[in-house]
Amino acid sequence: MSSSIETLISREYQHGFVTDIESDTMPAGLSEDVVRAISEKKSEPAFMVEWRLKAYRRWLSMKEPHWPNVTYGPIDYQATSYYSAPKTKTPLGSIDDVDPELLKTYAKLGIPLYEQKMLAGVAVDAIFDSVSVGTTMREELAKHGIIFCSFGEALREHPELVEKYLGSVVPYSDNFFAALNSAVFSDGSFVYVPKGVRCPVELSTYFRINSADTGQFERTLIIADEGAYVSYLEGCTAPKRSTNQLHAAVVELVALKGATIKYSTVQNWYAGDKEGRGGIYNFVTKRGKAAENAKISWTQVETGSAITWKYPSVILQGDNSVGEFYSVAVVNNKQQADTGTKMIHIGRNTKSTIVSKGISAGEGNNSYRGRVQVLPRATGARNYTQCDSMLVGNRCGAHTFPYIEVGNNSAIVEHEASTSKIGEDQIFYLKQRGLSAEQAVSMIVSGFCKEVFKELPMEFALEAQALLGITLEGSVG
Amino acid sequence: MSLIEIKDLHATVSDKEILKGIDLTVDAGEIHAVMGPNGSGKSTLAQVLAGNPAYEVTGGSVTYDGKDLLALPPEERAQHGIFLAFQYPVEIPGVSNAYFLRAAYNEVRKAHGEEEVDPLEFADFMEEKLALVDMDASMLNRSVNQGFSGGEKKRNEILQMAVLQPRLAILDETESGLDIDALRIVADGVNKLKRPDNATIVVTHYQRLLNYIVPDFVHVLVNGRIAKSGGKELALELEDKGYDWVTSGAPVGAGAA
């Protein structure tokens, strides 16, 4: 019955091309030698290689988690290459030194790296396979004392900051994929916003997987010092390939006293074909720690990946700290997503808000998994959770797994959930008013996701719109 | 030339034949009432004319404004001026009435080669339209039909009709769920929208609505066919004698006018 709606939702993947560029790729396989080799390639300080090796040894003793509501064949961790970088003549300093082939790739993806063509108000760090290929607007940011660079550079130029905060939110022993990432991560973005500074532009990292049989293991560390503010955007794409590729990232956010970090993601990794062949396995650990009066807000639009395993969380450590999670997760064909958040209330009068919108189409399977934990000390803690699912057709699935633990009797925790079906009657109603089927579906889906889209920064709202073919009500035009 | 000419129209839903040869001609400037007992095919006729894909046309023809109506998808029918006021208006959560109305209005304008209007122009345009159905501007910020009372939903349908200014409006049992005051407001709106170049088909079970929207012609639908046609007095006669009066008599089966 809903086949017409399904075809509208399933668009051809736009970013499935491969860039033909010579790469320096390590042979497949993982061992202490590989971990050391990665560290050496990046000329890392001694503490880093030690940390990586500890993580690797820990990882060896851990088991891949199988509690998520997803199924996939065994992953051969020895069949993946853990490092791939486009060959360059010299280390990259500015965008002018970037290989034109790479600039073309990003231009094709709609990410302009040429300074003069840049989007006003956005600074971009572009990660290609394992390395950062360039960061824009750095001088402008430096005037404010803001550091925005690749992780590799941060290790070279600000090792003390990295050493102080790396693993402070997500320890290397946190979980299987975080341990793997800690051992082999090759690059990522690093942000430091000094005390009292409001970052004047949106910071953005664009992740691109290009090489075949390569895993991408990036690590992002964002530190907002006391009273600072930063808004950070993350986008991802990968070529179409018939084999699965592993993406195991870690993101750590540190919001010190009174600081605000807003982190937005539009995740559009290749999702595999209609039969479920290929696509990215997206196993990501994202967590932030909020000190007194600090605020951390996650907004994510998850449309890609064959499998998504991702729970951007907030540790509400300081009194009066605030955590937010706004999510739209779309699965189609044979995609599977098990995503949600954890809000851990430790401080007094801490507040958290969770708004999750799951859209399932085709034979897609969408699970919301969330934990709200109020520790005994967290007097006056408040949580509001809203969890809505929309089904398109009758072969897809939507599941909700909320876990609520309250250890303080002054806490107020609310949970609301709903499931709806996009109906032929809605489509016909809108068509009868002159709208095309495509516009009708866009309108219904955008209405459903409204509360999340309004949290996205303008530049990303437009990308999300292009992605879902959605007209953004009120915020455009 | 007639605005719409329906000839020997047959239609099925879930393989069950509901319309068994409808003939009806409506000219610009006319109001036609289609009455009939439950299950006679009144609503099916309305849905088929609007192009609901749940109904399958199995025979006959519909010529609208010189075009083969049945060959057009529903959105093009709407863009060419066919409007269906739904018996059960559908809710679209999260989409504001204003946004929806402007999107629809702009689609119709585009189809006529006219420029789209921006939100500010549209707000001015809406002021008089709201007054027509006695609606408050706050209605525009609410999600389409969500949480609306029965009366508000029906008024919202007439508001959409006022915005889209159709050439042929089909009101499907618009009186259902309306109290007498709401009925008067809705009927009043429809009457004010009447122009010499447009026409209205009022599908109704009871004569009640026809006290306010006075038809030029009344057709009685029985078992998928028009069993009797006449002037407005036919509705009163039906009210008096009941549908049995028609169902037991021999079908007349002629189109109007």
XYZ file of C-alpha atoms in Angstrom:
734
model
C 0.000 0.000 0.000
C 2.674 2.478 0.975
C 5.090 1.599 -1.796
C 4.613 5.046 -3.305
C 5.629 6.653 -0.025
C 8.623 4.368 0.324
C 10.017 5.233 -3.087
C 9.749 8.869 -2.157
C 11.684 8.384 1.023
C 14.373 6.280 -0.584
C 16.514 8.551 -2.685
C 19.605 7.524 -4.526
C 22.723 8.061 -2.352
C 24.340 11.263 -3.619
C 27.836 10.919 -2.224
C 28.769 7.436 -3.402
C 31.674 8.373 -5.674
C 35.338 7.463 -5.092
C 38.211 9.931 -5.362
C 41.123 8.550 -7.358
C 44.062 9.583 -5.249
C 47.267 7.869 -4.297
C 47.128 6.743 -0.702
C 49.531 5.633 1.914
C 47.573 2.727 3.359
C 48.804 0.322 6.010
C 48.274 -3.383 5.350
C 45.235 -4.888 7.028
C 45.618 -6.187 10.524
C 46.002 -5.019 14.106
C 48.820 -5.627 16.569
C 50.974 -3.654 19.006
C 53.296 -2.961 16.096
C 50.476 -1.414 14.099
C 49.509 0.763 17.060
C 53.127 1.883 17.415
C 53.406 2.487 13.662
C 50.345 4.748 13.640
C 51.773 6.754 16.521
C 55.131 6.970 14.785
C 53.651 8.128 11.477
C 52.110 10.973 13.370
C 55.272 11.767 15.377
C 53.314 11.663 18.604
C 54.635 12.438 22.076
C 55.557 9.496 24.298
C 52.474 9.699 26.556
C 50.293 9.131 23.539
C 51.837 5.886 22.397
C 51.713 4.574 25.971
C 48.026 5.466 26.211
C 47.320 3.791 22.879
C 49.074 0.601 23.948
C 47.182 0.485 27.245
C 43.969 0.850 25.274
C 44.991 -1.858 22.824
C 45.815 -4.323 25.611
C 42.546 -3.553 27.308
C 40.689 -4.015 24.026
C 42.166 -7.496 23.601
C 40.452 -8.513 26.850
C 37.078 -7.044 25.866
C 34.173 -8.545 23.951
C 32.210 -6.874 21.166
C 28.863 -5.828 22.664
C 25.812 -7.685 21.408
C 23.098 -6.115 23.505
C 21.996 -3.600 20.827
C 18.903 -4.502 18.852
C 20.849 -5.008 15.614
C 22.157 -8.063 13.773
C 25.227 -8.399 11.594
C 27.804 -11.016 10.727
C 31.079 -11.302 12.640
C 33.550 -8.482 12.041
C 37.092 -9.579 11.224
C 39.193 -6.947 12.930
C 42.316 -8.295 11.219
C 40.837 -7.707 7.745
C 40.608 -3.945 8.148
C 43.346 -1.442 7.496
C 43.767 0.940 10.386
C 45.474 3.770 8.583
C 45.063 5.373 5.189
C 46.138 8.833 4.148
C 46.247 10.615 0.822
C 49.895 10.982 -0.233
C 51.184 14.500 0.064
C 54.543 15.997 -0.640
C 54.729 18.187 2.420
C 52.891 18.341 5.696
C 49.790 20.419 5.269
C 49.854 23.927 6.548
C 47.129 25.836 4.815
C 44.354 25.026 2.409
C 46.496 26.355 -0.451
C 48.723 23.288 -0.080
C 45.872 20.803 -0.368
C 45.883 18.460 -3.355
C 43.437 19.879 -5.954
C 41.901 16.407 -6.286
C 40.890 16.578 -2.628
C 39.543 20.086 -2.922
C 37.446 18.844 -5.838
C 36.150 15.997 -3.697
C 34.964 18.357 -1.001
C 33.541 20.775 -3.534
C 31.549 17.871 -4.997
C 30.270 17.140 -1.523
C 29.249 20.753 -1.187
C 31.954 21.529 1.383
C 33.910 24.509 0.117
C 37.444 24.576 1.483
C 38.678 27.521 -0.550
C 38.717 30.403 1.863
C 37.145 32.829 -0.583
C 34.253 30.522 -1.352
C 33.575 29.602 2.205
C 30.242 29.729 3.828
C 30.057 32.836 5.906
C 30.282 31.995 9.538
C 31.598 28.443 9.332
C 35.137 27.182 9.838
C 35.774 23.692 8.449
C 38.184 20.884 9.306
C 38.138 18.246 6.555
C 39.054 14.677 7.491
C 39.791 12.363 4.559
C 40.119 8.723 5.592
C 42.564 8.824 8.474
C 43.914 12.371 8.323
C 42.866 15.973 8.383
C 43.447 17.582 4.990
C 42.900 21.131 6.028
C 41.291 23.499 8.445
C 39.885 26.839 7.389
C 39.597 30.211 9.128
C 42.295 29.422 11.634
C 43.826 32.875 11.780
C 40.491 34.491 12.396
C 39.850 32.062 15.252
C 43.339 32.527 16.671
C 42.544 36.208 17.257
C 40.051 35.057 19.860
C 42.485 32.560 21.295
C 40.407 29.695 19.916
C 42.287 26.595 18.862
C 40.646 24.648 16.054
C 42.898 22.144 14.357
C 43.351 18.482 13.594
C 43.975 16.165 16.513
C 47.438 15.405 15.170
C 48.389 19.058 15.214
C 46.966 19.511 18.691
C 49.220 16.718 19.898
C 52.221 18.473 18.433
C 51.363 22.024 19.428
C 49.254 21.720 22.561
C 50.238 18.374 24.067
C 49.520 19.601 27.611
C 45.841 20.274 26.782
C 45.442 16.936 25.078
C 47.105 15.060 27.880
C 44.955 16.777 30.478
C 41.599 16.109 28.844
C 42.009 13.045 26.579
C 40.042 10.192 28.083
C 38.654 12.397 30.851
C 35.102 11.851 29.617
C 35.415 8.599 27.670
C 38.239 6.556 29.243
C 40.013 4.110 26.926
C 38.482 1.282 28.937
C 34.925 2.588 28.466
C 33.687 0.047 25.949
C 34.908 -2.249 23.195
C 34.713 0.283 20.376
C 36.046 3.163 22.459
C 39.042 1.017 23.426
C 39.636 0.126 19.785
C 39.416 3.783 18.823
C 41.793 4.790 21.617
C 44.367 2.338 20.311
C 44.226 3.185 16.620
C 42.584 6.585 16.142
C 44.460 8.437 13.468
C 43.059 11.925 13.436
C 40.068 14.034 14.240
C 39.342 17.542 15.352
C 40.459 19.439 18.386
C 38.797 22.548 19.762
C 39.709 24.723 22.701
C 37.716 27.858 23.484
C 39.308 29.981 26.207
C 37.622 31.355 29.300
C 34.719 33.679 28.617
C 35.072 33.549 24.824
C 32.061 33.112 22.643
C 33.213 31.417 19.452
C 32.034 33.797 16.698
C 31.568 31.176 13.981
C 30.238 27.653 13.717
C 33.051 25.119 13.784
C 32.586 22.189 11.489
C 34.323 18.928 10.698
C 33.564 17.020 7.567
C 34.447 13.338 7.632
C 34.946 11.432 4.414
C 35.827 7.747 4.098
C 37.373 7.137 0.660
C 39.652 4.066 0.683
C 38.229 0.567 0.503
C 38.592 -1.863 3.403
C 39.720 0.936 5.675
C 38.244 1.741 9.001
C 37.812 5.307 10.096
C 38.664 5.923 13.706
C 38.598 9.590 14.449
C 38.622 11.241 17.783
C 37.214 14.629 18.574
C 37.958 16.555 21.725
C 36.225 19.818 22.462
C 37.006 21.877 25.529
C 34.973 24.943 26.416
C 36.685 26.732 29.262
C 34.730 28.588 31.956
C 31.932 30.678 30.521
C 32.849 29.875 26.903
C 30.426 29.067 24.112
C 30.935 26.974 21.006
C 28.692 25.447 18.369
C 30.184 22.558 16.458
C 28.875 20.738 13.395
C 29.827 17.362 12.039
C 28.999 15.824 8.654
C 29.924 12.463 7.172
C 29.792 10.644 3.816
C 31.457 7.638 2.185
C 31.578 5.991 -1.280
C 29.224 3.202 -2.223
C 30.934 -0.138 -1.750
C 29.592 -3.644 -1.536
C 31.605 -4.514 1.580
C 30.997 -3.123 5.029
C 33.368 -0.590 6.476
C 33.927 0.121 10.111
C 33.647 3.550 11.633
C 34.362 3.680 15.353
C 34.707 7.242 16.545
C 34.949 8.831 19.952
C 33.820 12.337 20.770
C 34.569 13.916 24.135
C 33.089 17.220 25.205
C 34.339 19.071 28.252
C 32.160 21.984 29.346
C 33.750 23.735 32.292
C 31.894 26.008 34.723
C 29.191 28.000 32.963
C 30.288 26.913 29.482
C 27.977 25.853 26.639
C 28.731 23.322 23.928
C 26.264 22.691 21.159
C 27.188 19.694 19.026
C 25.241 18.914 15.850
C 25.650 15.961 13.532
C 24.270 15.155 10.125
C 25.360 11.577 9.604
C 25.017 10.369 6.038
C 27.489 7.499 5.732
C 26.685 5.113 2.902
C 23.823 2.941 4.106
C 24.204 -0.080 1.848
C 21.970 -1.034 -1.059
C 18.362 -2.213 -1.057
C 19.392 -5.789 -0.301
C 21.517 -4.642 2.605
C 24.878 -5.180 0.910
C 27.658 -2.848 1.960
C 27.346 0.260 4.060
C 29.123 1.643 7.066
C 29.046 0.085 10.516
C 28.827 3.167 12.675
C 29.838 2.332 16.256
C 30.349 5.623 17.979
C 30.885 6.759 21.562
C 29.959 10.373 22.217
C 29.816 11.844 25.664
C 30.097 15.187 27.369
C 30.777 16.227 30.914
C 29.093 19.361 32.203
C 30.486 21.252 35.187
C 28.525 23.656 37.366
C 26.039 25.779 35.359
C 27.361 24.316 32.122
C 25.213 23.127 29.247
C 25.779 20.449 26.649
C 23.356 19.992 23.796
C 23.501 17.169 21.237
C 21.483 17.379 18.048
C 21.751 14.587 15.532
C 20.179 13.735 12.207
C 21.093 10.148 11.443
C 20.167 9.048 7.931
C 23.062 6.894 6.782
C 25.041 3.793 7.859
C 24.020 0.152 7.584
C 24.204 -0.091 11.364
C 24.177 2.760 13.827
C 25.175 2.216 17.441
C 25.377 5.566 19.085
C 24.339 7.183 22.373
C 25.509 10.789 22.728
C 25.338 11.304 26.473
C 25.819 13.927 29.130
C 27.295 13.516 32.581
C 25.604 16.262 34.551
C 28.324 16.558 37.119
C 28.036 20.147 38.303
C 25.074 21.690 40.074
C 22.533 23.362 37.756
C 24.077 21.800 34.672
C 21.879 21.098 31.642
C 21.943 18.266 29.123
C 19.940 18.038 25.906
C 19.551 15.413 23.225
C 17.562 16.048 20.064
C 17.587 13.260 17.532
C 16.088 12.304 14.200
C 17.023 8.805 13.070
C 15.846 7.547 9.692
C 16.207 3.935 8.577
C 15.202 2.583 5.199
C 15.753 -0.647 3.228
C 17.702 -2.929 5.611
C 19.274 -0.251 7.774
C 19.378 -0.789 11.518
C 19.778 1.873 14.147
C 20.053 1.468 17.894
C 20.510 4.977 19.149
C 19.573 7.185 22.044
C 21.273 8.869 24.957
C 22.299 8.677 28.571
C 21.663 11.498 30.981
C 23.460 10.975 34.246
C 22.340 13.415 36.922
C 25.012 13.822 39.577
C 24.778 17.507 40.527
C 21.880 19.239 42.230
C 19.125 20.892 40.169
C 20.428 19.317 36.995
C 18.080 19.277 34.022
C 17.928 17.104 30.960
C 15.688 17.037 27.891
C 15.477 14.180 25.416
C 13.520 14.454 22.177
C 13.902 11.463 19.890
C 12.176 11.059 16.528
C 12.565 7.738 14.752
C 11.389 7.214 11.176
C 11.356 3.667 9.859
C 10.737 2.765 6.224
C 11.348 -0.266 4.014
C 12.613 -3.110 6.194
C 14.484 -0.726 8.443
C 14.676 -1.276 12.157
C 14.890 1.687 14.504
C 15.443 1.406 18.252
C 15.559 4.169 20.792
C 17.626 3.244 23.841
C 17.946 5.771 26.591
C 19.059 5.834 30.183
C 18.082 8.507 32.663
C 19.935 8.077 35.911
C 19.437 10.298 38.948
C 22.083 9.714 41.599
C 21.236 10.132 45.313
C 22.983 13.509 45.552
C 21.054 15.020 42.625
C 18.365 16.822 44.588
C 15.902 18.654 42.345
C 16.944 16.831 39.174
C 14.507 16.999 36.276
C 14.222 15.022 33.088
C 11.748 15.204 30.264
C 11.840 12.514 27.588
C 9.751 12.421 24.450
C 10.138 9.532 22.119
C 8.148 9.418 18.874
C 8.245 6.840 16.115
C 6.859 7.089 12.614
C 6.351 4.017 10.467
C 6.249 4.064 6.683
C 4.839 0.840 5.274
C 4.375 -2.363 7.212
C 7.701 -4.176 6.975
C 9.692 -1.841 9.205
C 10.125 -1.765 12.954
C 10.286 0.780 15.762
C 11.357 -0.085 19.291
C 11.813 1.877 22.478
C 14.026 0.812 25.377
C 13.909 3.417 28.113
C 15.835 2.795 31.332
C 15.043 5.071 34.239
C 16.872 4.889 37.575
C 15.994 7.426 40.206
C 17.952 7.548 43.451
C 16.663 10.834 44.839
C 13.013 11.244 45.713
C 12.891 14.959 44.848
C 13.596 14.183 41.183
C 10.947 14.594 38.517
C 11.288 12.303 35.514
C 8.786 12.318 32.672
C 8.620 9.980 29.704
C 6.239 10.288 26.770
C 6.174 8.028 23.758
C 4.074 7.760 20.606
C 3.984 5.745 17.409
C 2.280 6.912 14.245
C 2.005 5.802 10.686
C 2.402 8.055 7.681
C -0.923 7.531 6.003
C -2.182 7.445 2.438
C -5.012 9.591 3.768
C -2.557 12.330 4.784
C -0.847 12.178 1.390
C -4.156 12.340 -0.462
C -5.345 15.246 1.649
C -2.251 17.282 0.778
C -2.400 16.277 -2.889
C -6.014 17.391 -2.988
C -4.734 20.828 -2.008
C -2.354 20.886 -4.971
C 0.873 19.531 -3.441
C 2.889 16.808 -5.168
C 3.402 13.457 -3.440
C 7.007 14.438 -2.796
C 6.035 17.722 -1.171
C 3.372 15.927 0.831
C 5.828 13.407 2.299
C 8.343 16.177 2.974
C 5.750 18.180 4.787
C 4.543 15.288 6.924
C 8.083 14.206 7.826
C 9.264 17.738 8.511
C 6.253 18.313 10.754
C 7.140 15.151 12.631
C 10.773 16.229 13.067
C 10.070 19.896 13.710
C 11.177 19.987 17.341
C 14.573 18.573 16.394
C 15.209 20.589 13.231
C 14.640 23.844 15.008
C 17.661 23.010 17.186
C 19.994 22.757 14.196
C 22.143 25.732 13.220
C 20.964 27.336 9.979
C 23.765 25.936 7.785
C 23.020 22.429 8.933
C 19.309 22.833 8.811
C 19.759 23.404 5.083
C 21.872 20.275 4.729
C 19.353 18.236 6.653
C 16.679 19.655 4.421
C 18.531 18.643 1.296
C 19.122 15.248 2.818
C 15.569 14.398 3.645
C 14.093 16.567 0.933
C 12.386 18.446 3.629
C 11.030 21.907 3.593
C 11.898 23.530 6.838
C 8.913 25.202 8.155
C 9.281 28.771 9.289
C 13.069 28.759 9.369
C 13.558 29.349 5.663
C 12.101 32.127 3.546
C -19.687 24.607 -22.318
C -20.400 22.864 -19.048
C -17.898 23.114 -16.239
C -18.081 19.393 -15.572
C -19.782 16.619 -17.441
C -19.955 13.166 -15.871
C -21.053 10.361 -18.192
C -21.922 6.787 -17.203
C -19.340 6.838 -14.398
C -18.573 3.468 -12.783
C -16.215 3.029 -9.826
C -15.225 0.309 -7.375
C -13.570 0.222 -3.999
C -11.905 -3.025 -2.897
C -13.481 -4.708 -5.960
C -16.980 -3.752 -4.885
C -18.878 -1.673 -7.423
C -20.236 1.475 -5.780
C -20.933 3.827 -8.680
C -23.009 2.106 -11.351
C -23.380 4.686 -14.075
C -23.586 8.296 -12.884
C -24.619 11.028 -15.315
C -24.379 14.586 -14.068
C -23.679 17.913 -15.702
C -22.852 21.061 -13.754
C -22.520 24.521 -15.272
C -20.644 27.474 -13.886
C -22.713 29.528 -11.427
C -24.756 26.546 -10.238
C -25.125 24.780 -6.921
C -26.042 21.094 -7.100
C -26.998 18.983 -4.115
C -26.329 15.247 -4.234
C -28.435 13.472 -1.634
C -29.051 9.853 -0.849
C -29.241 7.209 1.848
C -26.137 5.773 3.512
C -24.114 3.599 1.157
C -25.691 5.034 -1.978
C -22.317 6.217 -3.309
C -22.435 9.965 -2.505
C -19.025 10.153 -0.825
C -17.536 7.784 -3.392
C -18.576 10.211 -6.127
C -16.856 13.059 -4.267
C -13.665 11.023 -3.742
C -13.561 9.796 -7.328
C -13.868 13.325 -8.687
C -10.980 14.405 -6.439
C -8.898 11.425 -7.586
C -8.532 9.366 -4.413
C -6.368 6.364 -5.440
C -8.320 4.087 -3.091
C -11.166 4.161 -5.650
C -10.900 2.608 -9.082
C -12.795 4.042 -12.018
C -14.016 1.118 -14.134
C -16.011 2.944 -16.789
C -17.417 6.199 -18.098
C -15.884 9.638 -18.537
C -15.571 12.960 -16.760
C -14.873 16.097 -18.756
C -13.885 19.089 -16.679
C -13.244 22.458 -18.274
C -12.664 20.662 -21.584
C -10.123 18.262 -20.073
C -10.258 14.533 -19.382
C -10.392 14.803 -15.596
C -9.792 11.113 -14.943
C -6.403 11.294 -16.677
C -5.130 13.899 -14.220
C -3.417 13.067 -10.907
C -5.136 14.504 -7.811
C -2.714 17.415 -7.369
C -3.288 18.601 -10.947
C -7.039 18.387 -10.477
C -6.605 20.580 -7.413
C -4.377 23.004 -9.289
C -7.049 23.237 -11.998
C -9.640 24.267 -9.465
C -11.230 21.107 -8.050
C -11.607 21.332 -4.305
C -12.918 18.678 -1.946
C -14.034 19.730 1.514
C -13.391 16.475 3.392
C -15.945 14.807 5.587
C -13.068 13.795 7.880
C -10.277 16.384 7.555
C -6.880 14.805 8.164
C -4.445 15.899 10.880
C -0.854 16.802 9.926
C 1.054 17.135 13.233
C 3.847 19.687 13.422
C 2.855 21.481 10.208
C 1.284 24.849 10.862
C -1.922 25.790 9.148
C -0.291 28.959 7.784
C 2.595 27.064 6.236
C 0.311 24.439 4.749
C -2.122 27.001 3.343
C 0.642 29.080 1.792
C 2.287 26.010 0.243
C -1.044 24.948 -1.280
C -1.861 28.484 -2.430
C 1.550 28.832 -4.073
C 1.188 25.508 -5.883
C -2.100 26.651 -7.369
C -0.576 30.021 -8.297
C 2.398 28.345 -9.931
C 0.059 26.139 -11.961
C -1.528 29.333 -13.294
C 1.840 30.887 -14.104
C 1.567 33.330 -11.227
C 4.333 34.240 -8.811
C 4.548 32.707 -5.372
C 3.662 34.916 -2.445
C 5.962 35.389 0.530
C 4.806 34.942 4.125
C 4.159 38.670 4.647
C 1.991 39.088 1.566
C 0.215 35.916 2.520
C -0.525 37.181 6.022
C -2.328 40.215 4.550
C -4.223 38.022 2.131
C -5.334 35.753 4.981
C -6.944 38.499 7.031
C -10.123 38.753 4.961
C -10.248 35.000 4.445
C -10.240 34.394 8.187
C -13.072 36.848 8.662
C -15.117 34.919 6.122
C -15.295 31.857 8.364
C -15.106 33.788 11.623
C -11.725 32.342 12.539
C -9.070 33.864 14.743
C -5.560 34.409 13.338
C -4.201 32.141 16.089
C -5.672 29.217 14.138
C -2.955 29.755 11.559
C -0.216 28.870 14.018
C -1.791 25.613 15.072
C -0.885 22.326 13.424
C -3.191 21.384 10.564
C -6.433 20.074 12.094
C -4.583 18.714 15.139
C -6.644 19.102 18.272
C -9.347 20.954 16.325
C -12.959 20.467 17.372
C -15.353 19.065 14.763
C -16.592 22.569 14.009
C -13.081 24.004 13.732
C -12.088 21.286 11.292
C -15.012 22.063 9.012
C -14.398 25.791 9.199
C -10.778 25.091 8.365
C -11.940 23.270 5.223
C -13.955 26.293 4.144
C -11.000 28.538 4.958
C -8.888 26.445 2.580
C -11.624 26.766 -0.016
C -11.561 30.543 0.422
C -7.771 30.571 -0.038
C -7.658 28.287 -3.065
C -10.747 29.830 -4.767
C -11.728 26.694 -6.645
C -13.869 26.573 -9.769
C -15.604 23.432 -8.591
C -16.006 22.871 -4.865
C -17.306 19.539 -3.611
C -18.552 19.569 -0.030
C -18.656 16.048 1.369
C -21.165 15.830 4.249
C -19.834 19.097 5.572
C -22.698 19.386 8.058
C -21.720 16.238 9.978
C -20.457 17.069 13.438
C -21.609 20.688 13.284
C -23.923 22.396 15.725
C -26.391 24.912 14.354
C -24.134 27.962 14.854
C -21.154 26.346 13.190
C -23.407 25.152 10.383
C -24.539 28.712 9.762
C -20.956 30.030 9.723
C -19.824 27.328 7.319
C -22.822 27.813 5.000
C -22.375 31.556 5.129
C -18.750 31.157 4.046
C -19.733 28.926 1.132
C -22.396 31.383 -0.015
C -19.993 34.295 0.070
C -17.553 32.350 -2.089
C -20.157 31.821 -4.795
C -19.311 33.537 -8.067
C -20.793 33.350 -11.560
C -17.767 31.409 -12.783
C -17.632 28.709 -10.136
C -19.872 25.871 -9.090
C -20.534 23.797 -5.988
C -21.603 20.210 -5.470
C -23.026 19.705 -1.987
C -23.028 16.056 -0.932
C -25.363 15.592 2.004
C -27.517 13.091 3.775
C -29.908 15.551 5.370
C -31.797 18.488 4.016
C -30.639 20.654 6.947
C -27.585 22.179 5.225
C -29.707 23.049 2.184
C -31.683 25.524 4.277
C -28.514 27.608 4.288
C -26.888 26.666 1.002
C -29.789 26.765 -1.404
C -29.228 24.468 -4.391
C -30.358 25.099 -7.957
C -30.659 21.353 -8.518
C -31.098 18.341 -6.286
C -30.142 14.785 -7.270
C -31.004 11.688 -5.333
C -28.448 8.920 -5.483
C -29.694 5.400 -4.905
C -27.541 2.308 -5.237
C -24.867 3.992 -7.341
C -27.173 5.747 -9.761
C -29.063 9.030 -9.822
C -32.625 7.935 -9.189
C -34.286 11.323 -9.286
C -33.395 14.912 -10.114
C -35.267 18.128 -9.549
C -35.171 21.627 -8.127
C -34.639 22.660 -4.520
C -38.177 21.565 -3.601
C -37.083 17.953 -4.148
C -34.949 18.159 -1.022
C -37.940 19.280 1.030
C -40.053 16.523 -0.417
C -37.389 14.008 0.533
C -37.240 15.401 4.051
C -40.970 14.936 4.251
C -41.319 11.507 2.667
C -37.956 9.888 3.366
C -35.648 8.068 0.970
C -38.051 5.132 0.701
C -40.161 7.319 -1.471
C -37.424 7.324 -4.116
C -36.005 3.848 -3.585
C -39.379 2.213 -3.995
C -40.300 4.219 -7.063
C -39.031 3.625 -10.568
C -35.649 5.248 -11.228
C -35.786 8.374 -13.315
C -32.072 8.286 -13.999
C -31.595 11.519 -15.886
C -28.940 14.171 -15.524
C -29.833 17.678 -14.552
C -30.200 20.769 -16.667
